[in-house]
Amino acid sequence: MKMQPQRLTESAASTLRGLSQEEAAARRAKGLGNTMPVKSSRSYAQIVRENVFNPINDLLYVLGIALVALGRVSDALVSVGVVLLNVAVSVIQEVRAKRVLDQIALLTRPRTTVIRAGQEQSVDPGDIVKGDVLLVRPGDQIVVDGPVLSTERVDVDESLLTGESDLIEKRPGDQLYSGSFCVNGSAFYQAEKVGAQSVAYGLAAGARAFRRVYTPLQREINLVIRVILLVAVFLEFLMVLSALTNTITFVEFVQRSVVIVGIVPIGLILAIAVAYTLGAVRIVRKGALVQQANAIESLSNVDMLCMDKTGTLTTNDLELIAVYPLHGKDEAELRRLLGDFVASGSVGNVTSKAIGASCPGQQRRVKEEIPFSSAHKWSGLAIDDEAMRGSYILGAVEMLQPALSAEEIEQLQPQVEEESEKGLRVLLFAYSPELVALRDDDDRPKLPDGLVALGLVILRDQLRPEARKTLQQFTEAGIHFKVISGDSSQTVAALAKQVGLSDSAGVISGLELAKMGPAEFAQVAEETTIFGRITPQQKEQLLQALRDRGHYVAMIGDGVNDVLSLKKANLGIAMQSGSQATRNAADIVLLKDSFASLPPAFREGQRIRNGMQDILMLFLTRVLAFAILIIEILVIGEFPFVPTQVSILTFLAVGAPALVLAAWAYPGIMEEKRKQQAL
């Protein structure tokens, strides 16, 4: 069901039709388009430049020129030729990988809804022009700056811009900023500042721009290179002393300098960059798009996998199983009221879609609306219509209980528990006969007092067919997992049991967590497997607690309520069908929502890391052997190599084996062979 804000300010009503296609094209031609020059990956020029030119390569080029000037052309050709051969291989591999990744990234680029000639259109953010009217729904990323037009309030999360996680209420005339995202409500807003003119452009662009983030393995390699560089400097110092004392000629000094410079394994930095890029290509072919370079290594380090239930263990679809009327209502009457309720709301979600598919209804006159939120877990409509009058509420039974009488709670509880234990989602539909305010004096959602229960709504999640096998693979691999959901603990536990989770797994609710101190909270986070009725803030706190206890945590989510926890995790994973904000916050996106693509992706990350560790050992062995041999021969007085010999030896003894090691590397953690076998 599409969300359509209806009430507009007088000045906004005339602009709601938006621009025509001709007007939009004219403004784009004038340079008023939302041009975003920031790239998500390195350009071809950057790839070539960073592979061809680096401190060690540059020094070898200079020494090669010196050899040519001294008449040692063959030495120069071999020394520089091997460098250029390695450069060519690296550039070709990385360019091919870039093409594949850029094509996939283009297909998964978020879209935005714009109003053109009175019609909704889904367009690329780059097609927006100044003056366009846009429609934002829950989970949508706000892509340009501009004022709210409709009178409906909308709650946005500006944490990507400000670092503050509190929701910001926006009303007509308030500014929406690019980089924030809609959490509750819906609104039309007008593009006022686009492209580089937007207030948040600098911050948002910086977040999206390509950044070389050094992973733990890269930092280890940098340390090794620095140590070896010190060894090379010491050897070169000995060469300089020999030249100054006329022990060796200038030609011999240049030849030996080429050999000494060649022992510095600067190619390791390029090797790991290429390995990560090629790994990202292999992973995308298995169904997962890598959005951050360090996600490759993060995959290999994960020991705790946290996931939301909806959209992860289950598909993002619900099916209405049954409705149980209360207080003398018959089922037909209850279905009519439910149908009218969801048809009258401006905010649609999977729950309203499932109810609407089985309970057709008519749109009624709405005086006030409270959209569903993961914070309060209910939605409400104050309906002022002859056929249906009162304040109607649909939400989680536990959240509506404070507004019910003790007798009604006692009457509902047995059936609620029975259905929840089957893994079904149970909602309560209730109302107040009077039109009462659904917000308090601080404009926060407020349940009406004295609600009357109309009936229970029973919905069923569809389990992903691959969920059981996938979780079994993770369990056998020694990777622990936790299910963190906004649904009731009983429902989540029942579904977890269906995917093979042990009956002995600990279960706890968000209401219980809220009463705990920090120490007890951290202990429960470690020991409990299933968490129900968890708020987005609690989900974030759970991940932080796990990280504080030394776990390397991955989080899988799809909804806007998962954004905070995805940012808190060491590795954020989103579903392709998830909200724009969730996909943008994630390090990895599962294409086609394929949960089964995770084990191969984890295995690929482990394979790449293990291959790079083998290559590192190979380089170190070669450098140590060369350094010891050179020092021993210096004592004797004869240098063991000429440039031609060392270049060929380096390629045959290190370059070629390194390529083979990278290709033949195995997955799994070396100390835990069972992870290799399980995944």
Tab-separated table of C-alpha atoms in Angstrom, residues 55-249:
chain	number	residue	atom	x	y	z
A	55	PRO	CA	58.533	4.810	-3.256
A	56	ILE	CA	60.309	1.517	-3.960
A	57	ASN	CA	59.288	1.322	-7.623
A	58	ASP	CA	60.337	4.952	-8.131
A	59	LEU	CA	63.760	4.231	-6.636
A	60	LEU	CA	64.189	1.177	-8.867
A	61	TYR	CA	63.285	3.286	-11.917
A	62	VAL	CA	66.011	5.806	-10.959
A	63	LEU	CA	68.572	3.051	-10.430
A	64	GLY	CA	67.541	1.491	-13.750
A	65	ILE	CA	68.221	4.784	-15.520
A	66	ALA	CA	71.609	4.935	-13.772
A	67	LEU	CA	72.436	1.415	-14.998
A	68	VAL	CA	71.569	2.404	-18.564
A	69	ALA	CA	73.793	5.482	-18.251
A	70	LEU	CA	76.635	3.241	-17.065
A	71	GLY	CA	76.162	0.887	-20.007
A	72	ARG	CA	74.521	-1.938	-18.019
A	73	VAL	CA	71.436	-2.066	-20.262
A	74	SER	CA	70.670	-5.753	-19.723
A	75	ASP	CA	70.717	-5.342	-15.930
A	76	ALA	CA	68.412	-2.313	-16.215
A	77	LEU	CA	65.946	-4.073	-18.528
A	78	VAL	CA	65.637	-7.125	-16.297
A	79	SER	CA	65.392	-5.149	-13.030
A	80	VAL	CA	62.785	-2.675	-14.253
A	81	GLY	CA	61.093	-5.245	-16.501
A	82	VAL	CA	60.175	-7.532	-13.602
A	83	VAL	CA	58.689	-4.533	-11.756
A	84	LEU	CA	56.612	-3.550	-14.787
A	85	LEU	CA	55.458	-7.155	-15.262
A	86	ASN	CA	54.131	-7.244	-11.702
A	87	VAL	CA	52.494	-3.841	-12.243
A	88	ALA	CA	50.792	-5.020	-15.440
A	89	VAL	CA	49.368	-8.129	-13.755
A	90	SER	CA	48.058	-6.093	-10.810
A	91	VAL	CA	46.496	-3.376	-12.986
A	92	ILE	CA	44.759	-5.862	-15.290
A	93	GLN	CA	43.319	-7.828	-12.369
A	94	GLU	CA	42.116	-4.739	-10.514
A	95	VAL	CA	40.586	-3.083	-13.594
A	96	ARG	CA	38.630	-6.239	-14.419
A	97	ALA	CA	37.435	-6.462	-10.838
A	98	LYS	CA	36.442	-2.779	-10.790
A	99	ARG	CA	34.239	-3.230	-13.851
A	100	VAL	CA	32.355	-6.128	-12.273
A	101	LEU	CA	31.880	-4.391	-8.925
A	102	ASP	CA	30.808	-1.070	-10.472
A	103	GLN	CA	28.166	-2.819	-12.574
A	104	ILE	CA	26.699	-4.584	-9.526
A	105	ALA	CA	26.845	-1.410	-7.413
A	106	LEU	CA	24.929	0.462	-10.116
A	107	LEU	CA	22.151	-2.144	-10.021
A	108	THR	CA	21.819	-1.819	-6.233
A	109	ARG	CA	21.962	2.006	-6.140
A	110	PRO	CA	19.058	3.395	-4.075
A	111	ARG	CA	16.156	5.054	-5.905
A	112	THR	CA	14.038	7.980	-4.765
A	113	THR	CA	10.418	8.973	-5.398
A	114	VAL	CA	9.798	12.266	-7.203
A	115	ILE	CA	6.520	13.879	-8.270
A	116	ARG	CA	6.546	14.890	-11.944
A	117	ALA	CA	3.382	16.242	-13.578
A	118	GLY	CA	1.349	14.971	-10.620
A	119	GLN	CA	2.629	11.391	-10.949
A	120	GLU	CA	4.973	9.411	-8.721
A	121	GLN	CA	8.181	8.329	-10.436
A	122	SER	CA	11.072	6.277	-9.109
A	123	VAL	CA	14.300	7.917	-10.284
A	124	ASP	CA	18.021	7.818	-9.675
A	125	PRO	CA	19.053	10.522	-7.158
A	126	GLY	CA	21.216	12.054	-9.877
A	127	ASP	CA	18.079	12.824	-11.924
A	128	ILE	CA	16.654	15.190	-9.286
A	129	VAL	CA	16.713	18.921	-10.082
A	130	LYS	CA	16.193	22.005	-7.954
A	131	GLY	CA	12.470	22.585	-7.378
A	132	ASP	CA	11.453	18.923	-7.638
A	133	VAL	CA	8.816	17.666	-5.190
A	134	LEU	CA	9.876	14.420	-3.501
A	135	LEU	CA	8.009	11.884	-1.391
A	136	VAL	CA	9.788	10.267	1.544
A	137	ARG	CA	8.550	7.127	3.326
A	138	PRO	CA	9.860	5.190	6.348
A	139	GLY	CA	13.288	3.754	5.533
A	140	ASP	CA	13.924	6.170	2.651
A	141	GLN	CA	17.194	8.061	2.485
A	142	ILE	CA	16.797	11.827	2.102
A	143	VAL	CA	18.981	12.686	-0.878
A	144	VAL	CA	18.709	16.498	-1.163
A	145	ASP	CA	18.045	19.392	1.213
A	146	GLY	CA	14.675	21.091	1.288
A	147	PRO	CA	11.629	22.107	3.340
A	148	VAL	CA	8.733	19.839	4.317
A	149	LEU	CA	5.544	20.694	2.390
A	150	SER	CA	2.835	18.450	3.873
A	151	THR	CA	1.277	19.078	7.266
A	152	GLU	CA	1.935	15.510	8.413
A	153	ARG	CA	4.818	15.284	10.887
A	154	VAL	CA	7.747	13.071	10.024
A	155	ASP	CA	10.491	11.705	12.288
A	156	VAL	CA	13.978	11.498	10.817
A	157	ASP	CA	17.281	10.073	12.005
A	158	GLU	CA	20.194	12.452	11.423
A	159	SER	CA	22.764	10.252	13.165
A	160	LEU	CA	24.764	9.787	9.956
A	161	LEU	CA	25.259	13.569	9.951
A	162	THR	CA	25.388	14.527	13.631
A	163	GLY	CA	26.239	11.298	15.452
A	164	GLU	CA	23.128	11.733	17.624
A	165	SER	CA	20.697	8.798	17.539
A	166	ASP	CA	17.617	10.662	18.835
A	167	LEU	CA	14.824	11.058	16.291
A	168	ILE	CA	14.211	14.602	15.052
A	169	GLU	CA	10.631	15.707	14.457
A	170	LYS	CA	10.064	17.638	11.225
A	171	ARG	CA	6.988	19.736	10.500
A	172	PRO	CA	5.959	21.976	7.554
A	173	GLY	CA	8.741	24.414	6.737
A	174	ASP	CA	11.421	22.442	8.607
A	175	GLN	CA	14.479	21.442	6.602
A	176	LEU	CA	15.299	17.858	5.656
A	177	TYR	CA	18.992	17.197	5.050
A	178	SER	CA	20.655	14.774	2.681
A	179	GLY	CA	22.236	11.873	4.518
A	180	SER	CA	19.422	11.563	7.065
A	181	PHE	CA	16.603	9.039	6.682
A	182	CYS	CA	12.918	8.797	7.477
A	183	VAL	CA	11.894	6.585	10.405
A	184	ASN	CA	8.228	7.409	11.032
A	185	GLY	CA	5.551	9.166	9.033
A	186	SER	CA	5.673	10.433	5.485
A	187	ALA	CA	6.112	13.784	3.835
A	188	PHE	CA	6.381	15.673	0.603
A	189	TYR	CA	9.387	17.969	0.502
A	190	GLN	CA	10.912	20.236	-2.117
A	191	ALA	CA	14.452	20.064	-3.448
A	192	GLU	CA	15.952	23.404	-2.491
A	193	LYS	CA	19.678	22.676	-2.323
A	194	VAL	CA	21.020	19.965	-4.600
A	195	GLY	CA	24.415	18.479	-5.355
A	196	ALA	CA	27.395	20.344	-3.935
A	197	GLN	CA	25.119	23.143	-2.653
A	198	SER	CA	23.442	20.970	-0.025
A	199	VAL	CA	24.353	21.740	3.574
A	200	ALA	CA	25.202	18.115	4.331
A	201	TYR	CA	27.067	17.497	1.057
A	202	GLY	CA	30.558	17.683	2.499
A	203	LEU	CA	29.853	15.265	5.325
A	204	ALA	CA	27.717	12.894	3.273
A	205	ALA	CA	30.143	12.934	0.347
A	206	GLY	CA	33.043	12.195	2.648
A	207	ALA	CA	31.204	9.169	4.015
A	208	ARG	CA	30.501	7.855	0.521
A	209	ALA	CA	33.894	8.613	-0.990
A	210	PHE	CA	36.420	5.831	-1.534
A	211	ARG	CA	38.777	5.576	1.427
A	212	ARG	CA	41.742	3.246	1.787
A	213	VAL	CA	40.995	1.723	5.189
A	214	TYR	CA	43.883	-0.337	6.545
A	215	THR	CA	42.780	-3.649	8.016
A	216	PRO	CA	44.667	-5.491	10.802
A	217	LEU	CA	46.472	-7.634	8.241
A	218	GLN	CA	47.460	-4.557	6.231
A	219	ARG	CA	48.809	-2.915	9.376
A	220	GLU	CA	50.879	-6.025	10.102
A	221	ILE	CA	52.289	-5.912	6.581
A	222	ASN	CA	53.113	-2.217	6.946
A	223	LEU	CA	55.034	-3.013	10.136
A	224	VAL	CA	56.955	-5.812	8.414
A	225	ILE	CA	57.841	-3.520	5.509
A	226	ARG	CA	59.152	-0.853	7.892
A	227	VAL	CA	61.383	-3.407	9.650
A	228	ILE	CA	62.731	-4.734	6.358
A	229	LEU	CA	63.245	-1.179	5.141
A	230	LEU	CA	65.471	-0.553	8.171
A	231	VAL	CA	67.495	-3.661	7.253
A	232	ALA	CA	67.831	-2.385	3.681
A	233	VAL	CA	68.927	1.045	4.906
A	234	PHE	CA	71.600	-0.604	7.069
A	235	LEU	CA	72.885	-2.668	4.126
A	236	GLU	CA	72.881	0.398	1.888
A	237	PHE	CA	74.840	2.263	4.557
A	238	LEU	CA	77.499	-0.460	4.347
A	239	MET	CA	77.519	-0.048	0.557
A	240	VAL	CA	78.068	3.702	0.901
A	241	LEU	CA	80.981	3.116	3.275
A	242	SER	CA	82.501	0.670	0.779
A	243	ALA	CA	82.123	3.191	-2.040
A	244	LEU	CA	83.662	6.020	0.019
A	245	THR	CA	86.683	3.857	0.924
A	246	ASN	CA	87.091	2.849	-2.741
A	247	THR	CA	86.502	-0.795	-1.839
A	248	ILE	CA	83.976	-1.014	-4.706
A	249	THR	CA	83.552	0.963	-7.925
